[in-house]
CSV table of C-alpha atoms and ligand atoms in Angstrom, one decimal:
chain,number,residue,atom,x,y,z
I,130,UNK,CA,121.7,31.9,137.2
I,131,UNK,CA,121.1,31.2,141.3
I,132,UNK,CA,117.5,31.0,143.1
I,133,UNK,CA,118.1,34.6,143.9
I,134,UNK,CA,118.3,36.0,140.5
I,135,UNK,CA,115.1,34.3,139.5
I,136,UNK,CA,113.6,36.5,142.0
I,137,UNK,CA,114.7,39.5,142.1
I,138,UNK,CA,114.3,42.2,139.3
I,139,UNK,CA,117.5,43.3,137.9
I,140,UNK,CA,118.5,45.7,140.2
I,141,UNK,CA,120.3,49.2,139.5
I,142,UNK,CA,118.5,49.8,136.1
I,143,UNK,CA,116.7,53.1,136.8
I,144,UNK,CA,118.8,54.7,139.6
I,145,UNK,CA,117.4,57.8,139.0
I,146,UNK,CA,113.8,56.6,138.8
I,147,UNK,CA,112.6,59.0,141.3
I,148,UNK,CA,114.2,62.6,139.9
I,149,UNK,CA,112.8,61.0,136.1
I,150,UNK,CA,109.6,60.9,138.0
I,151,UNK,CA,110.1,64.2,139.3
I,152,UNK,CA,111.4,65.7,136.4
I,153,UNK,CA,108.2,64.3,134.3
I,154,UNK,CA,105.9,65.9,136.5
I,155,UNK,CA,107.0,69.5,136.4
I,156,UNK,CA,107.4,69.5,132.6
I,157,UNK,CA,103.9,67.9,132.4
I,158,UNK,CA,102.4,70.4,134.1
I,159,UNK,CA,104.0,73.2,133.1
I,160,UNK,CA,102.3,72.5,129.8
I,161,UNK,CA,99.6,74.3,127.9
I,162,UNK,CA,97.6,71.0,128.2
I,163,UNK,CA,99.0,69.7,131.5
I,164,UNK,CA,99.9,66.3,130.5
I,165,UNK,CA,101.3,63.2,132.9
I,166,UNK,CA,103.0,60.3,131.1
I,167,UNK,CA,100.8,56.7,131.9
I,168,UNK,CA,103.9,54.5,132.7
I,169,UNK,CA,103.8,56.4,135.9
I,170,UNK,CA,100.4,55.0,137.1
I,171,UNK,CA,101.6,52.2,138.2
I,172,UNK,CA,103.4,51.9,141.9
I,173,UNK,CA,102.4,49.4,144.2
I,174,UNK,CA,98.8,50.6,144.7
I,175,UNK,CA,98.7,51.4,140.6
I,176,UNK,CA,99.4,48.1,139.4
I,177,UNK,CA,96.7,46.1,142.3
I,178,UNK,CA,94.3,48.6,140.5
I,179,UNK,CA,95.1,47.7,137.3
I,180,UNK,CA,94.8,44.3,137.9
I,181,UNK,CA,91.4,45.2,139.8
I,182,UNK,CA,90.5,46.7,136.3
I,183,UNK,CA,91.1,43.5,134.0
I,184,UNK,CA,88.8,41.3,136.6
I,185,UNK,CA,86.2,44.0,135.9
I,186,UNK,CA,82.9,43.2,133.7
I,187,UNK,CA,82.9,45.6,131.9
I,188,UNK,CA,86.8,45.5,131.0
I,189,UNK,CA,86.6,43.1,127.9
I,190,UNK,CA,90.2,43.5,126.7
I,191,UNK,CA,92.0,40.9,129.3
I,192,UNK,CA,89.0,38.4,128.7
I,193,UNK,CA,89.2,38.5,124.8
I,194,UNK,CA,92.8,38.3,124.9
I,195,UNK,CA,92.7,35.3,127.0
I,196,UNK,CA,90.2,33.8,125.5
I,197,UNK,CA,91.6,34.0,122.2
I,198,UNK,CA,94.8,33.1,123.0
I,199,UNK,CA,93.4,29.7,124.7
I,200,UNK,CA,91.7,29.2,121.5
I,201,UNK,CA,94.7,29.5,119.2
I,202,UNK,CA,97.1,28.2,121.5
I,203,UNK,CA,98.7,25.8,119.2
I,204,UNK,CA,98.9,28.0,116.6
I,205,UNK,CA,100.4,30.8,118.5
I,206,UNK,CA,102.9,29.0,120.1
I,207,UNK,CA,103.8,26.5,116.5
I,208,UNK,CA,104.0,30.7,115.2
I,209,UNK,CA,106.4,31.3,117.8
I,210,UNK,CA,108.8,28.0,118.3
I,211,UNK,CA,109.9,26.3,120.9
I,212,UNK,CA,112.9,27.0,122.8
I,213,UNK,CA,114.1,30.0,121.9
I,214,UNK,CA,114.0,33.6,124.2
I,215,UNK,CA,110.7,35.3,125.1
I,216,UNK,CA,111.1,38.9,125.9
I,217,UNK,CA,108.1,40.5,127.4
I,218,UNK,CA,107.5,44.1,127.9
I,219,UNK,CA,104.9,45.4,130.5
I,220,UNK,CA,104.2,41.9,131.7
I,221,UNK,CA,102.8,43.0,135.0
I,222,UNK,CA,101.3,39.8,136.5
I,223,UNK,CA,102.1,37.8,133.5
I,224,UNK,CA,98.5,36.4,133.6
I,225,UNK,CA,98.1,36.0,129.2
I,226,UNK,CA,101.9,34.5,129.7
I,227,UNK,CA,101.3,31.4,131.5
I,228,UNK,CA,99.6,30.2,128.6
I,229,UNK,CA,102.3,30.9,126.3
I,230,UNK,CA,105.1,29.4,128.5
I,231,UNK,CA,103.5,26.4,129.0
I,232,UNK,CA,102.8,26.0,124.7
I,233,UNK,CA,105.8,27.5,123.7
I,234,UNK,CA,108.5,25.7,126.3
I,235,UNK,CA,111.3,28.9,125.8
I,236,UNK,CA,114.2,28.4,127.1
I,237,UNK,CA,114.6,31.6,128.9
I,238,UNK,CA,112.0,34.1,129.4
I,239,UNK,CA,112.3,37.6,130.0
I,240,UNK,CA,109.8,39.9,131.9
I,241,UNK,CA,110.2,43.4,131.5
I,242,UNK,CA,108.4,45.8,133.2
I,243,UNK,CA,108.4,49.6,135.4
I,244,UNK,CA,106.6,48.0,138.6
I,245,UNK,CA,109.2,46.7,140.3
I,246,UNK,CA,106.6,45.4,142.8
I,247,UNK,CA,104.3,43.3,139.8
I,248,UNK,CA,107.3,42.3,138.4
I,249,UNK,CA,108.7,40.7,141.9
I,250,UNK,CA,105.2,39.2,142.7
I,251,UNK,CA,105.3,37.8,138.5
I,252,UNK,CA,108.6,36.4,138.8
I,253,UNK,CA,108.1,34.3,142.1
I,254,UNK,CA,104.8,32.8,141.2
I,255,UNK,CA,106.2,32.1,137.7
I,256,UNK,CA,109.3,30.4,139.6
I,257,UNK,CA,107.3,28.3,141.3
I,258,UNK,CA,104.9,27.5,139.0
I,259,UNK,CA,107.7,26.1,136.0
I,260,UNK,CA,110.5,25.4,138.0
I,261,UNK,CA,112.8,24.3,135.0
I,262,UNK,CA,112.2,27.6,133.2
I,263,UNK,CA,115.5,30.2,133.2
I,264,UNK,CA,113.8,33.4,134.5
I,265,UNK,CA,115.5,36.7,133.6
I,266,UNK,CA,113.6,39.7,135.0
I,267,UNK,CA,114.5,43.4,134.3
I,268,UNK,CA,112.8,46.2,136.4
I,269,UNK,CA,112.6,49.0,133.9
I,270,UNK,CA,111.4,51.9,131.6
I,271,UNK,CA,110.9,50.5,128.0
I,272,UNK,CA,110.2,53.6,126.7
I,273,UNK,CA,114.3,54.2,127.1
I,274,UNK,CA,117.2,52.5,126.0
I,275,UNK,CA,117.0,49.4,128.6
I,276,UNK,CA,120.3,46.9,129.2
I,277,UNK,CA,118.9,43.9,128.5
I,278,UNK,CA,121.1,40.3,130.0
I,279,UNK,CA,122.3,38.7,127.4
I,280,UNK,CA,120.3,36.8,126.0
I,281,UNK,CA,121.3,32.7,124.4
I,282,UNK,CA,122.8,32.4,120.8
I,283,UNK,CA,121.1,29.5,119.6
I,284,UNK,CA,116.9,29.9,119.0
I,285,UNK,CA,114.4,32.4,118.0
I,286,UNK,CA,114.0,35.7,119.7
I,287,UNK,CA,110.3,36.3,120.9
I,288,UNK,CA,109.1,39.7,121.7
I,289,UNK,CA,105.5,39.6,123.6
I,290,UNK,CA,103.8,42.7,124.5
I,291,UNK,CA,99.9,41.8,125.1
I,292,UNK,CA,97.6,43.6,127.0
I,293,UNK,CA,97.4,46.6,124.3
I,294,UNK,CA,100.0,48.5,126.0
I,295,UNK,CA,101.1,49.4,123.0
I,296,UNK,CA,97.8,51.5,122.4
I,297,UNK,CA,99.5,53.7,125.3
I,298,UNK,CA,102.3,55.1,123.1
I,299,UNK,CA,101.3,57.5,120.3
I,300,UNK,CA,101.8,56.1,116.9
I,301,UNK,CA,105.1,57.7,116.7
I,302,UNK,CA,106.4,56.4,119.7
I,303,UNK,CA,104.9,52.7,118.8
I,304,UNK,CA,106.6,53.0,115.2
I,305,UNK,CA,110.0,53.4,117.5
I,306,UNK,CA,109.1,50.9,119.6
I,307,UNK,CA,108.4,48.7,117.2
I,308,UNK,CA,111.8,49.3,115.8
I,309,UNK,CA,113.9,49.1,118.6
I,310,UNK,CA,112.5,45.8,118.9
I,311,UNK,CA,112.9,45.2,115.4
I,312,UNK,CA,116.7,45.5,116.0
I,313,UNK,CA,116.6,43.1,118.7
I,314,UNK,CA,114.7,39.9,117.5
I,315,UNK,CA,116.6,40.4,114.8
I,316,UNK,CA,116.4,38.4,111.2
I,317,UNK,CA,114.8,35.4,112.3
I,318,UNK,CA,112.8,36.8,114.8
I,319,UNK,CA,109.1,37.5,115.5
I,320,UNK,CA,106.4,39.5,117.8
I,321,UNK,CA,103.3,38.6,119.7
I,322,UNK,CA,100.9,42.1,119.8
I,323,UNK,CA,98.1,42.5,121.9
I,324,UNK,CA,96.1,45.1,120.1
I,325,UNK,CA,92.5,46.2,121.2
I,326,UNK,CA,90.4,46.8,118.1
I,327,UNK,CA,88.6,49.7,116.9
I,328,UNK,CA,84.6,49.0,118.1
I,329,UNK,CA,81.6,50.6,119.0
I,330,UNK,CA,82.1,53.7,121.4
I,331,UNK,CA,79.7,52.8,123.9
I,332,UNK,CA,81.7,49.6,124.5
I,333,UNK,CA,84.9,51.5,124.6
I,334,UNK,CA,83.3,53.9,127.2
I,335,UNK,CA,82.2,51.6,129.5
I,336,UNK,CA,85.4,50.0,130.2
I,337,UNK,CA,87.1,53.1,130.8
I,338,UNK,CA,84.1,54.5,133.1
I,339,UNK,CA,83.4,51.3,135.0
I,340,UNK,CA,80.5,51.4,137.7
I,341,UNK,CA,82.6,50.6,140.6
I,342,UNK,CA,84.8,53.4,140.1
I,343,UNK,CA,87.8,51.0,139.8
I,344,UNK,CA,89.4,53.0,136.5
I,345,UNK,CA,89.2,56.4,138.3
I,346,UNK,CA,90.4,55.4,141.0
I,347,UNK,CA,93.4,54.2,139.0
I,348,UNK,CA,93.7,57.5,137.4
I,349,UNK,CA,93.2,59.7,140.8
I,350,UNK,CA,96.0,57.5,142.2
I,351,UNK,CA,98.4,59.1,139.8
I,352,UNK,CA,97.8,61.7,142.2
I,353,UNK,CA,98.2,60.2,145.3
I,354,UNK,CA,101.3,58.8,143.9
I,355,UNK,CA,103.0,62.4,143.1
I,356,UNK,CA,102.0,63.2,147.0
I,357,UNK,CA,103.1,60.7,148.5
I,358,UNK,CA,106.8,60.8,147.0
I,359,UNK,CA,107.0,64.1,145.9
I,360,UNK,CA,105.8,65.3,148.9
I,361,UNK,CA,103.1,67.2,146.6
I,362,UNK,CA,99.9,68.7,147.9
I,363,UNK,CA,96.6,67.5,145.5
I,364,UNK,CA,93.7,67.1,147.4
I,365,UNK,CA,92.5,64.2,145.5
I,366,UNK,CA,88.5,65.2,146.6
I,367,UNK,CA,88.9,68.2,144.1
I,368,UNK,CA,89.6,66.0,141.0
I,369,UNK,CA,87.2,63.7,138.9
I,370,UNK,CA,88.0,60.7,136.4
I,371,UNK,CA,87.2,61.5,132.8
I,372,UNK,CA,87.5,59.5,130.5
I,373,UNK,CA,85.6,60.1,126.5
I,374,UNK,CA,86.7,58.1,122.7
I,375,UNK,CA,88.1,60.8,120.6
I,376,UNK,CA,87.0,58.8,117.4
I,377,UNK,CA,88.8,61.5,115.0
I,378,UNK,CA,92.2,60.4,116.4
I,379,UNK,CA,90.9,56.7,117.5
I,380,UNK,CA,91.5,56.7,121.3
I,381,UNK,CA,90.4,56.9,124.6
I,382,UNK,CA,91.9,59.8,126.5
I,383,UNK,CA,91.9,59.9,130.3
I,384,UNK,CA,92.2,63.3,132.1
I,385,UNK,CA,92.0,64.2,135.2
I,386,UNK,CA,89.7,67.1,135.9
I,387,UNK,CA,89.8,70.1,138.2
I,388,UNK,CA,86.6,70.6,140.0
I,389,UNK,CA,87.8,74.0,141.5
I,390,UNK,CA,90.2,77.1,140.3
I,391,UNK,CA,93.0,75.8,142.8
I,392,UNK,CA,96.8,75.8,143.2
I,393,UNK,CA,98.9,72.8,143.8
I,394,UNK,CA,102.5,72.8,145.3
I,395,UNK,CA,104.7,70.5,143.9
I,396,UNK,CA,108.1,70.5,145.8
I,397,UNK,CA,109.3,74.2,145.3
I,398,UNK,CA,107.2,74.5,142.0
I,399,UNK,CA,103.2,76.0,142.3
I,400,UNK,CA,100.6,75.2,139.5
I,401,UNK,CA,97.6,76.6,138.9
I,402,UNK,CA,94.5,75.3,137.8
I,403,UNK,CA,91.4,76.7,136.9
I,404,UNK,CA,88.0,75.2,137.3
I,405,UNK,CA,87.5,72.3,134.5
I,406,UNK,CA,91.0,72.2,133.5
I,407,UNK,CA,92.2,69.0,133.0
I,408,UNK,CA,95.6,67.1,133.3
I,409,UNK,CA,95.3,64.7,130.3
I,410,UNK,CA,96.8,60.9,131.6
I,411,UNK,CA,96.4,58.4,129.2
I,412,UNK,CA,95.7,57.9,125.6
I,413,UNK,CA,94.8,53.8,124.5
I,414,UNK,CA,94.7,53.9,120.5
I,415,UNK,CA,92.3,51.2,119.3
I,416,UNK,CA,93.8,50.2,115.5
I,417,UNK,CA,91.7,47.8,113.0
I,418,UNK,CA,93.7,45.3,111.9
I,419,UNK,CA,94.6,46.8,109.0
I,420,UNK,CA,96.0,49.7,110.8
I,421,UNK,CA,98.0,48.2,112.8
I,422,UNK,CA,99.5,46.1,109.9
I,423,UNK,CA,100.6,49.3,108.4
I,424,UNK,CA,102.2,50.6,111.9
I,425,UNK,CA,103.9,47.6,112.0
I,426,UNK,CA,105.4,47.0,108.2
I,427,UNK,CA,106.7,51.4,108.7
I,428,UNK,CA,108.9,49.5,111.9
I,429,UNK,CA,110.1,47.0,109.7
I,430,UNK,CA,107.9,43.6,110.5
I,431,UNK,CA,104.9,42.2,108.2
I,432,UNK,CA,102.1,41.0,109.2
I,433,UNK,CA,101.9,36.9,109.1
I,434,UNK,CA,98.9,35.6,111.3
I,435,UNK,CA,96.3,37.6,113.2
I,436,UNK,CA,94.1,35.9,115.5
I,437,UNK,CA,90.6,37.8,117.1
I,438,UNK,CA,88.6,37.1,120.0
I,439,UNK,CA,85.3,35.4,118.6
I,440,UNK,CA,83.2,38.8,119.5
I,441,UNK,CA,86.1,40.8,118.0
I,442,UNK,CA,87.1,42.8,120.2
I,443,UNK,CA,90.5,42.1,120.3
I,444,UNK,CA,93.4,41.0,118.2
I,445,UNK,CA,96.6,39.6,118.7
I,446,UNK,CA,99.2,40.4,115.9
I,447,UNK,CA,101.7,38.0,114.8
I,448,UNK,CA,104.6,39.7,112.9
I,449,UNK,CA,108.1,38.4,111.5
I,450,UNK,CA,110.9,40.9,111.0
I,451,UNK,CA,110.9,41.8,107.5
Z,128,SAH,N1,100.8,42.7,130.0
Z,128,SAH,C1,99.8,42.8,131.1
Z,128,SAH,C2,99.8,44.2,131.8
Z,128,SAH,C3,99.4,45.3,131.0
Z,128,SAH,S1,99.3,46.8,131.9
Z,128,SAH,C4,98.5,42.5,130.6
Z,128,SAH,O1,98.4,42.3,129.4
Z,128,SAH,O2,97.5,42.5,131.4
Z,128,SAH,C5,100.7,47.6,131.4
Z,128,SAH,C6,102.0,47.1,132.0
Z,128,SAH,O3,103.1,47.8,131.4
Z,128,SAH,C7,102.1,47.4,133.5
Z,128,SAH,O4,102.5,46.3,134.2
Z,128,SAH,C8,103.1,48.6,133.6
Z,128,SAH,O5,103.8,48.5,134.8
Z,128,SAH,C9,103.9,48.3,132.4
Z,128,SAH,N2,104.5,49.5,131.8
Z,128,SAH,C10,103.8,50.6,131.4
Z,128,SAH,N3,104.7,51.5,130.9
Z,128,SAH,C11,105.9,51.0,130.9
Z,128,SAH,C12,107.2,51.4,130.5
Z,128,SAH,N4,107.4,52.6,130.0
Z,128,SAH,N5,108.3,50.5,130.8
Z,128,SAH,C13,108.1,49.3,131.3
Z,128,SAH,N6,106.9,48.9,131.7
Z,128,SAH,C14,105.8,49.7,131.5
Z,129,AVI,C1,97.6,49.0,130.1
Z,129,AVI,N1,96.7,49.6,129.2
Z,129,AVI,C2,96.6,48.9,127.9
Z,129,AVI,C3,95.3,49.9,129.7
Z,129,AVI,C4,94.4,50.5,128.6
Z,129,AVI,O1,93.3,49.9,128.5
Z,129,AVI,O2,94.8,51.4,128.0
Z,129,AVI,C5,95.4,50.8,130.9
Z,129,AVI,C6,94.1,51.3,131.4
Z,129,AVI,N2,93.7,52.5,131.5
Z,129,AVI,C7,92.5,52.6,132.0
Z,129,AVI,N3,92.0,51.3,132.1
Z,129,AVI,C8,93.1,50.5,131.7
């Protein structure tokens, strides 16, 4: 693979990324419970935001991943193997993965992720950084059937996905993840979760109501984002971040609220809203360990190691296909 290809996302994967986009939006919010799916939050301002977010006190998930994963490093990676292929899905600045690519020495590595911009800005510090390392990026939706490169014969199959992204899918749409992936580690193969644990709800609130206003700012630009390439008309001052733990169904939900009865034009299609009605954004499931194990064994992998953050806050799932 040239210089160039270490580079540059795969291109071509999602040619019809904006009509998906636009396509998503209608349907959303032609729903009862207007609805927005979360992969779109992140463009080019979306995923600076997000990475505003993990630097933010009271954001403890990126900091207890890291730290635990600097604490079990040896571990992780001897769970993992050397040399082999690590597939990562939603890397975005592949912070967590340094670590890992430095204990685990794979011979190819494989960022996957929707932000064609994080995953461009990844990919040529991470070329820089380990220079001997085979780099194979793909700018895409996992959440579809992605074409992957093909990936070496010889050495285990790695899937990574930290972060708790995975708290983003319902647990239906995990289960199939999980499977998919399943089907391509296959036998031999293993998975690195990120998983955010269930905790008190004040803790869970704060992160997801910060005090600089980071987080709704992040959700608001979902907003901006159908303006400025749909050509849509929200006035961003006449919606507010809300964010609450629904500890029935064990999640945070974002929505976006309506501070006025108001309608919206969306290309050729008009919405209405009345005052408090919300667009819901984001779900982010928090599962105890033993939850998630059970998620997990449904998609075909058991659960071998688990290691926490010392607070535990946070958990990072090792599995081997079953
Ligand atoms: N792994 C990083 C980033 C987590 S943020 C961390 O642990 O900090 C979630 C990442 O997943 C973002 O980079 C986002 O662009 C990506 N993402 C979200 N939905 C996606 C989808 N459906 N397909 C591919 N990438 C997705
Ligand atoms: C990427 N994902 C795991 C984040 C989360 O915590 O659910 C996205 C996020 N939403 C608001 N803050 C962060």
């Amino acid at each position: 693979m040239g210089r160039d290809d270490r580079s540059r996302p795969h291109p071509g994967i999602d040619p019809d990324g904006l009509a998906s986009f636009r396509r998503d939006v209608v349907a959303g919010l032609s729903l009862p419970q207007k609805a927005l799916p979360p992969k779109h939050f992140y463009d080019a301002a979306g995923s600076r935001l997000f990475e505003r977010i993990c630097r933010l006190p009271e954001y403890y998930l990126t900091r207890a991943e890291l730290a635990l994963t600097r604490a079990n490093l040896r571990a992780i990676a001897r769970f993992a193997g050397a040399g082999g292929a690590l597939l990562e899905y939603g890397s975005g600045e592949s912070l967590k993965t340094r670590l890992l690519l430095r204990a685990m020495r794979p011979a190819v590595y494989m960022p996957v992720d929707i932000s064609a911009s994080a995953l461009r800005a990844a990919v040529t510090r991470l070329a820089r950084e380990f220079p001997g390392l085979r780099i194979a990026p793909v700018a895409g939706d996992f959440s579809r059937p992605l074409e992957l490169p093909r990936l070496p014969a010889r050495g285990r199959r790695v899937v990574y996905f930290p972060g708790s992204t995975i708290g983003n899918l319902t647990p239906d749409e995990a289960q199939a993840f999980l499977k998919m992936t399943r089907g391509q580690v296959g036998p031999r193969g293993a998975m690195l979760v990120g998983v955010d644990l269930k905790k008190d709800a004040n803790l869970l609130h704060a992160a997801y109501n910060d005090r600089r206003g980071v987080t709704a700012a992040f959700n608001l630009n979902l907003l901006g984002r159908i303006n400025r390439e749909l050509g849509a008309g929200f006035d961003l001052r006449h919606f507010a971040h809300y964010a609450f733990y629904n500890a029935p169904l064990g999640r945070i939900e974002m929505h976006l609220v309506s501070l006025r009865e108001q309608t919206v034009d969306v290309g050729e299609h008009r919405f209405g809203f009345a005052r408090g009605e919300s667009i819901h954004t984001e779900n982010s499931y928090k599962y105890s360990i033993a939850e998630f194990r059970a998620l997990a064994a449904q998609a075909g992998f058991r659960g071998e190691k688990v290691w926490t953050d010392r607070k535990g806050l946070f958990a990072l799932h090792g599995l081997i296909a079953a």
